[in-house]
Amino acid sequence: MSKRESDEVIEKLMNLPIGVMEKVLENASSGLIPIEIDGIIYRIPKPISDLIDSLYLMLKEGEVNEIKVD
């Protein structure tokens, strides 16, 4: 993240209530990524999020025709 991008993120947080700031910073430091499935937000580890993103891109590009879950 460039210096400018990090400044923009901080500026967005500056106008939030303290409780919201704490929650955002706590979530950011936990290493968990929010993902929404059927209206429910789950917090998953970053490597799992990266795996989901990779699988999605593979499906989108036609590299994977089917994913089997046993």
Tab-separated table of C-alpha atoms in Angstrom:
chain	number	residue	atom	x	y	z
A	1	MET	CA	0.000	0.000	0.000
A	2	SER	CA	1.470	3.342	-0.971
A	3	LYS	CA	1.826	6.231	1.460
A	4	ARG	CA	-1.082	8.032	-0.216
A	5	GLU	CA	-3.396	5.002	0.036
A	6	SER	CA	-2.598	4.517	3.719
A	7	ASP	CA	-3.301	8.225	4.351
A	8	GLU	CA	-6.708	7.845	2.681
A	9	VAL	CA	-7.551	4.862	4.889
A	10	ILE	CA	-6.588	6.775	8.027
A	11	GLU	CA	-8.587	9.815	6.927
A	12	LYS	CA	-11.694	7.649	6.504
A	13	LEU	CA	-11.276	6.342	10.063
A	14	MET	CA	-10.765	9.794	11.584
A	15	ASN	CA	-14.441	10.769	11.429
A	16	LEU	CA	-15.803	7.536	12.860
A	17	PRO	CA	-16.885	7.102	16.483
A	18	ILE	CA	-14.160	5.698	18.774
A	19	GLY	CA	-15.992	2.367	19.197
A	20	VAL	CA	-16.151	1.860	15.437
A	21	MET	CA	-12.473	2.802	15.070
A	22	GLU	CA	-11.522	0.253	17.711
A	23	LYS	CA	-13.556	-2.472	16.013
A	24	VAL	CA	-12.059	-1.716	12.594
A	25	LEU	CA	-8.517	-1.721	13.966
A	26	GLU	CA	-9.159	-4.885	16.000
A	27	ASN	CA	-10.481	-6.648	12.899
A	28	ALA	CA	-7.555	-5.437	10.791
A	29	SER	CA	-5.005	-6.667	13.303
A	30	SER	CA	-6.643	-10.089	13.748
A	31	GLY	CA	-5.511	-11.296	10.318
A	32	LEU	CA	-9.040	-12.464	9.530
A	33	ILE	CA	-10.858	-11.385	6.384
A	34	PRO	CA	-14.639	-10.834	6.311
A	35	ILE	CA	-16.578	-12.845	3.742
A	36	GLU	CA	-20.346	-12.739	3.289
A	37	ILE	CA	-22.248	-15.912	2.445
A	38	ASP	CA	-26.042	-15.847	2.242
A	39	GLY	CA	-26.193	-12.608	4.236
A	40	ILE	CA	-23.991	-13.913	7.065
A	41	ILE	CA	-20.529	-12.424	7.561
A	42	TYR	CA	-17.820	-14.893	8.488
A	43	ARG	CA	-14.230	-14.036	9.389
A	44	ILE	CA	-11.739	-16.379	7.762
A	45	PRO	CA	-7.910	-16.525	7.672
A	46	LYS	CA	-6.231	-14.603	4.821
A	47	PRO	CA	-4.760	-17.758	3.189
A	48	ILE	CA	-8.275	-19.236	2.921
A	49	SER	CA	-9.550	-15.989	1.407
A	50	ASP	CA	-6.682	-16.091	-1.095
A	51	LEU	CA	-7.555	-19.698	-1.974
A	52	ILE	CA	-11.201	-18.768	-2.578
A	53	ASP	CA	-10.121	-15.847	-4.774
A	54	SER	CA	-7.778	-18.109	-6.774
A	55	LEU	CA	-10.472	-20.738	-7.284
A	56	TYR	CA	-12.926	-18.069	-8.389
A	57	LEU	CA	-10.467	-16.712	-10.941
A	58	MET	CA	-9.764	-20.226	-12.213
A	59	LEU	CA	-13.487	-20.882	-12.639
A	60	LYS	CA	-13.990	-17.518	-14.310
A	61	GLU	CA	-11.159	-18.185	-16.768
A	62	GLY	CA	-12.467	-21.683	-17.531
A	63	GLU	CA	-9.459	-23.504	-16.088
A	64	VAL	CA	-11.661	-25.531	-13.747
A	65	ASN	CA	-14.911	-27.076	-14.974
A	66	GLU	CA	-16.067	-28.556	-11.701
A	67	ILE	CA	-15.082	-28.585	-8.063
A	68	LYS	CA	-15.931	-31.781	-6.190
A	69	VAL	CA	-16.385	-31.825	-2.443
A	70	ASP	CA	-16.431	-35.228	-0.758
